[in-house]
Amino acid sequence: MKDPRDIIKRPVITERTASMMNDLKYVFEVDIRSNKVEVKKAIEAIFNVKVSNVNTLRVPAKPKRYGRHSGYTSEWKKAFVTLSKDSKPLEFFETV
């Protein structure tokens, strides 16, 4: 069994995801090899909440250039996690 903190890498916080947090929907960058069941168990173990739904998608690599050098960004996986109605909201900025 993988450690939950190896599955969940970081929260993705943008203007769009900040507005989704009002509906108890959160976005995380997760390990590319993880599946929905592993993501659900990891979120429940780390934050002590009840997860009702998990949607995942793979963000493809994009071509980037720096002068005459070209390459690709890394491919990564994004998970949209919906908490149940009776769960408490997650606090990412408690110490700020």
Coordinates of N, CA, C and O in Angstrom, one line a residue:
M1 N 0.8 -1.2 0.0 CA 0.0 0.0 0.0 C 0.9 1.2 0.0 O 1.9 1.3 0.7
K2 N 0.5 2.2 -0.8 CA 1.3 3.4 -0.9 C 0.9 4.3 0.3 O -0.2 4.3 0.8
D3 N 1.9 5.2 0.6 CA 1.6 6.2 1.6 C 0.7 7.3 1.0 O 0.9 7.7 -0.1
P4 N -0.3 7.7 1.8 CA -1.2 8.8 1.2 C -0.5 10.0 0.7 O -0.9 10.7 -0.2
R5 N 0.6 10.4 1.4 CA 1.3 11.6 1.0 C 2.1 11.4 -0.2 O 2.6 12.4 -0.8
D6 N 2.3 10.1 -0.7 CA 3.0 9.9 -1.9 C 2.0 10.0 -3.1 O 2.4 10.3 -4.2
I7 N 0.7 9.8 -2.8 CA -0.3 9.8 -3.9 C -0.7 11.3 -4.1 O -0.8 11.7 -5.3
I8 N -1.0 12.1 -3.0 CA -1.4 13.5 -3.2 C -0.1 14.3 -3.2 O 0.6 14.4 -2.2
K9 N 0.2 15.0 -4.3 CA 1.4 15.8 -4.3 C 1.2 17.2 -3.8 O 1.9 17.7 -2.9
R10 N 0.1 17.9 -4.3 CA -0.1 19.3 -3.8 C -1.5 19.7 -4.3 O -2.1 19.1 -5.2
P11 N -2.1 20.7 -3.6 CA -3.4 21.2 -4.1 C -3.1 22.2 -5.3 O -2.1 22.9 -5.3
V12 N -4.0 22.2 -6.2 CA -4.0 23.2 -7.3 C -4.9 24.3 -7.0 O -6.1 24.2 -6.9
I13 N -4.3 25.5 -6.7 CA -5.1 26.7 -6.3 C -5.0 27.8 -7.4 O -3.9 28.3 -7.6
T14 N -6.1 28.0 -8.1 CA -6.2 29.0 -9.1 C -7.5 29.8 -8.8 O -8.2 29.5 -7.8
E15 N -7.8 30.8 -9.6 CA -9.1 31.5 -9.4 C -10.2 30.6 -9.6 O -11.2 30.6 -8.9
R16 N -10.2 29.7 -10.6 CA -11.3 28.8 -10.9 C -11.5 27.8 -9.8 O -12.6 27.5 -9.3
T17 N -10.4 27.2 -9.3 CA -10.5 26.2 -8.2 C -10.9 26.9 -6.9 O -11.5 26.2 -6.1
A18 N -10.5 28.1 -6.7 CA -10.9 28.8 -5.5 C -12.4 29.0 -5.4 O -13.1 29.0 -4.4
S19 N -13.0 29.3 -6.6 CA -14.5 29.4 -6.6 C -15.2 28.1 -6.5 O -16.3 28.0 -6.0
M20 N -14.5 27.0 -6.9 CA -15.1 25.7 -6.7 C -15.1 25.2 -5.2 O -15.9 24.4 -4.8
M21 N -14.2 25.8 -4.4 CA -14.1 25.4 -3.0 C -15.3 25.7 -2.2 O -15.6 25.1 -1.2
N22 N -16.1 26.7 -2.7 CA -17.4 27.0 -2.0 C -18.4 25.9 -2.1 O -19.2 25.8 -1.3
D23 N -18.3 25.1 -3.2 CA -19.1 23.9 -3.4 C -18.5 22.6 -2.9 O -19.0 21.5 -3.2
L24 N -17.5 22.7 -2.0 CA -16.8 21.6 -1.5 C -16.1 20.7 -2.5 O -16.1 19.5 -2.4
K25 N -15.6 21.4 -3.6 CA -14.9 20.7 -4.7 C -13.5 21.2 -4.6 O -13.2 22.4 -4.6
Y26 N -12.5 20.3 -4.6 CA -11.1 20.6 -4.5 C -10.3 19.9 -5.6 O -10.7 18.9 -6.1
V27 N -9.2 20.6 -6.0 CA -8.4 20.0 -7.1 C -7.0 19.8 -6.5 O -6.4 20.6 -5.9
F28 N -6.5 18.6 -6.8 CA -5.1 18.2 -6.4 C -4.3 17.6 -7.5 O -4.9 17.0 -8.5
E29 N -3.0 17.9 -7.5 CA -2.1 17.2 -8.4 C -1.8 15.8 -7.7 O -1.3 15.8 -6.5
V30 N -1.9 14.7 -8.4 CA -1.7 13.4 -7.8 C -0.7 12.7 -8.6 O -0.3 13.1 -9.7
D31 N -0.3 11.5 -8.1 CA 0.7 10.7 -8.8 C 0.0 10.2 -10.0 O -1.1 9.8 -10.1
I32 N 0.8 10.1 -11.1 CA 0.2 9.8 -12.4 C -0.2 8.3 -12.5 O -1.0 8.0 -13.3
R33 N 0.3 7.5 -11.6 CA 0.0 6.0 -11.6 C -1.2 5.7 -10.7 O -1.6 4.6 -10.6
S34 N -1.7 6.7 -9.9 CA -2.7 6.4 -9.0 C -4.1 6.4 -9.7 O -4.3 7.0 -10.7
N35 N -5.0 5.7 -9.0 CA -6.4 5.6 -9.6 C -7.4 6.3 -8.6 O -7.0 6.9 -7.6
K36 N -8.6 6.3 -9.0 CA -9.6 7.1 -8.2 C -9.8 6.6 -6.8 O -10.0 7.3 -5.8
V37 N -9.8 5.3 -6.6 CA -9.9 4.7 -5.3 C -8.8 5.0 -4.4 O -9.0 5.4 -3.2
E38 N -7.6 5.0 -4.9 CA -6.4 5.4 -4.1 C -6.4 6.9 -3.7 O -6.1 7.2 -2.6
V39 N -6.9 7.7 -4.7 CA -7.0 9.1 -4.4 C -8.0 9.4 -3.3 O -7.8 10.2 -2.3
K40 N -9.2 8.7 -3.4 CA -10.2 8.8 -2.4 C -9.8 8.4 -1.0 O -9.9 9.2 0.0
K41 N -9.1 7.3 -0.9 CA -8.6 6.8 0.4 C -7.5 7.8 1.0 O -7.5 8.0 2.2
A42 N -6.7 8.3 0.1 CA -5.6 9.2 0.5 C -6.2 10.5 1.1 O -5.7 11.0 2.1
I43 N -7.2 11.1 0.4 CA -7.8 12.3 0.9 C -8.5 12.1 2.2 O -8.4 12.9 3.1
E44 N -9.2 11.0 2.3 CA -9.9 10.7 3.6 C -8.9 10.5 4.7 O -9.2 10.9 5.9
A45 N -7.7 9.9 4.4 CA -6.8 9.6 5.5 C -6.0 10.9 5.9 O -5.8 11.1 7.1
I46 N -5.7 11.8 5.0 CA -4.9 13.0 5.3 C -5.8 14.0 6.0 O -5.4 14.6 7.0
F47 N -7.0 14.3 5.4 CA -7.8 15.4 5.9 C -8.9 15.0 6.8 O -9.6 15.9 7.3
N48 N -9.2 13.7 7.1 CA -10.2 13.2 7.9 C -11.6 13.8 7.5 O -12.4 14.3 8.3
V49 N -11.9 13.6 6.2 CA -13.2 14.0 5.7 C -13.8 12.8 4.9 O -13.2 11.8 4.7
K50 N -15.1 13.0 4.5 CA -15.7 12.0 3.7 C -15.8 12.4 2.2 O -16.4 13.5 2.0
V51 N -15.3 11.7 1.3 CA -15.3 12.0 -0.1 C -16.4 11.3 -0.8 O -16.7 10.1 -0.6
S52 N -17.2 12.1 -1.6 CA -18.3 11.5 -2.3 C -18.0 11.2 -3.7 O -18.6 10.3 -4.3
N53 N -17.1 12.0 -4.4 CA -16.9 11.7 -5.8 C -15.4 12.1 -6.1 O -14.9 13.1 -5.6
V54 N -14.8 11.4 -7.0 CA -13.5 11.7 -7.5 C -13.5 11.6 -9.1 O -13.9 10.6 -9.6
N55 N -13.0 12.7 -9.7 CA -12.8 12.7 -11.2 C -11.4 13.0 -11.4 O -10.8 13.8 -10.8
T56 N -10.7 12.2 -12.4 CA -9.3 12.4 -12.7 C -9.2 12.7 -14.2 O -10.0 12.3 -15.0
L57 N -8.1 13.4 -14.5 CA -7.7 13.6 -15.9 C -6.2 13.8 -16.0 O -5.6 14.2 -15.0
R58 N -5.7 13.4 -17.1 CA -4.2 13.5 -17.3 C -4.0 14.8 -18.1 O -4.6 15.0 -19.2
V59 N -3.2 15.7 -17.7 CA -2.8 16.9 -18.4 C -1.6 16.6 -19.3 O -0.6 16.2 -18.8
P60 N -1.8 16.7 -20.6 CA -0.7 16.3 -21.5 C 0.5 17.2 -21.5 O 0.3 18.4 -21.0
A61 N 1.6 16.7 -21.9 CA 2.8 17.6 -22.0 C 2.6 18.6 -23.1 O 2.0 18.3 -24.2
K62 N 3.1 19.8 -22.9 CA 3.0 20.9 -23.9 C 4.4 21.2 -24.4 O 5.4 21.3 -23.6
P63 N 4.5 21.6 -25.7 CA 5.8 22.0 -26.2 C 6.2 23.4 -25.7 O 5.3 24.3 -25.7
K64 N 7.4 23.6 -25.3 CA 7.9 24.9 -24.8 C 9.2 25.2 -25.4 O 10.0 24.2 -25.8
R65 N 9.5 26.5 -25.6 CA 10.7 26.9 -26.2 C 11.4 27.9 -25.3 O 10.7 28.7 -24.7
Y66 N 12.7 27.8 -25.3 CA 13.5 28.8 -24.6 C 14.6 29.2 -25.5 O 15.6 28.5 -25.6
G67 N 14.4 30.3 -26.3 CA 15.4 30.6 -27.3 C 15.4 29.6 -28.4 O 14.3 29.3 -29.0
R68 N 16.5 29.0 -28.8 CA 16.5 28.0 -29.9 C 16.3 26.6 -29.3 O 16.3 25.7 -30.1
H69 N 16.3 26.5 -28.0 CA 16.1 25.1 -27.4 C 14.6 24.9 -27.2 O 13.9 25.7 -26.8
S70 N 14.2 23.7 -27.6 CA 12.8 23.3 -27.4 C 12.7 22.0 -26.6 O 13.6 21.2 -26.6
G71 N 11.6 21.8 -26.0 CA 11.3 20.6 -25.2 C 9.9 20.6 -24.9 O 9.0 21.2 -25.4
Y72 N 9.6 19.7 -23.9 CA 8.2 19.5 -23.4 C 8.1 19.7 -21.9 O 9.0 19.3 -21.2
T73 N 7.0 20.2 -21.4 CA 6.7 20.1 -20.0 C 6.4 18.7 -19.6 O 6.1 17.9 -20.4
S74 N 6.3 18.5 -18.3 CA 6.0 17.1 -17.8 C 4.5 16.9 -17.9 O 3.7 17.8 -17.7
E75 N 4.1 15.7 -18.2 CA 2.7 15.2 -18.1 C 2.4 15.0 -16.6 O 3.2 14.5 -15.9
W76 N 1.2 15.4 -16.2 CA 0.8 15.2 -14.8 C -0.7 14.8 -14.7 O -1.4 14.9 -15.7
K77 N -1.1 14.4 -13.5 CA -2.5 14.0 -13.3 C -3.2 14.9 -12.3 O -2.6 15.3 -11.3
K78 N -4.4 15.3 -12.7 CA -5.2 16.2 -11.8 C -6.4 15.4 -11.3 O -7.0 14.6 -12.1
A79 N -6.8 15.6 -10.1 CA -7.9 15.0 -9.5 C -8.9 16.0 -8.9 O -8.5 16.9 -8.1
F80 N -10.2 15.9 -9.3 CA -11.2 16.8 -8.8 C -11.9 16.0 -7.7 O -12.6 15.0 -8.0
V81 N -11.9 16.5 -6.5 CA -12.4 15.7 -5.4 C -13.6 16.5 -4.8 O -13.5 17.7 -4.5
T82 N -14.8 15.8 -4.7 CA -16.0 16.4 -4.2 C -16.2 15.8 -2.8 O -16.3 14.6 -2.7
L83 N -16.4 16.7 -1.8 CA -16.6 16.2 -0.4 C -18.1 16.0 -0.2 O -18.9 16.7 -0.9
S84 N -18.5 15.2 0.7 CA -19.9 15.0 1.1 C -20.4 16.3 1.8 O -19.6 17.1 2.3
K85 N -21.7 16.4 1.8 CA -22.3 17.7 2.4 C -22.0 17.8 3.9 O -22.0 18.9 4.4
D86 N -21.9 16.7 4.6 CA -21.7 16.8 6.1 C -20.2 16.9 6.4 O -19.9 17.0 7.6
S87 N -19.3 17.0 5.4 CA -17.9 17.1 5.7 C -17.5 18.6 6.0 O -18.1 19.5 5.5
K88 N -16.4 18.8 6.7 CA -16.0 20.1 7.0 C -15.1 20.6 5.8 O -14.5 19.8 5.1
P89 N -15.1 21.9 5.5 CA -14.2 22.3 4.3 C -12.8 22.2 4.7 O -12.4 22.3 5.9
L90 N -11.9 22.1 3.7 CA -10.5 22.0 3.9 C -9.9 23.4 4.0 O -10.3 24.3 3.3
E91 N -8.9 23.5 4.9 CA -8.3 24.8 5.1 C -6.8 24.7 4.7 O -6.0 24.0 5.3
F92 N -6.5 25.3 3.5 CA -5.1 25.3 3.0 C -4.3 26.5 3.6 O -3.1 26.4 3.6
F93 N -4.9 27.6 4.0 CA -4.2 28.8 4.4 C -4.5 29.0 5.9 O -4.8 30.2 6.3
E94 N -4.3 28.0 6.8 CA -4.6 28.2 8.2 C -3.5 29.1 8.8 O -3.8 29.9 9.7
T95 N -2.3 29.0 8.4 CA -1.2 29.7 9.1 C -1.0 31.1 8.5 O -0.2 31.9 9.0
V96 N -1.6 31.5 7.4 CA -1.4 32.8 6.8 C -2.2 33.8 7.5 O -3.3 33.7 7.8

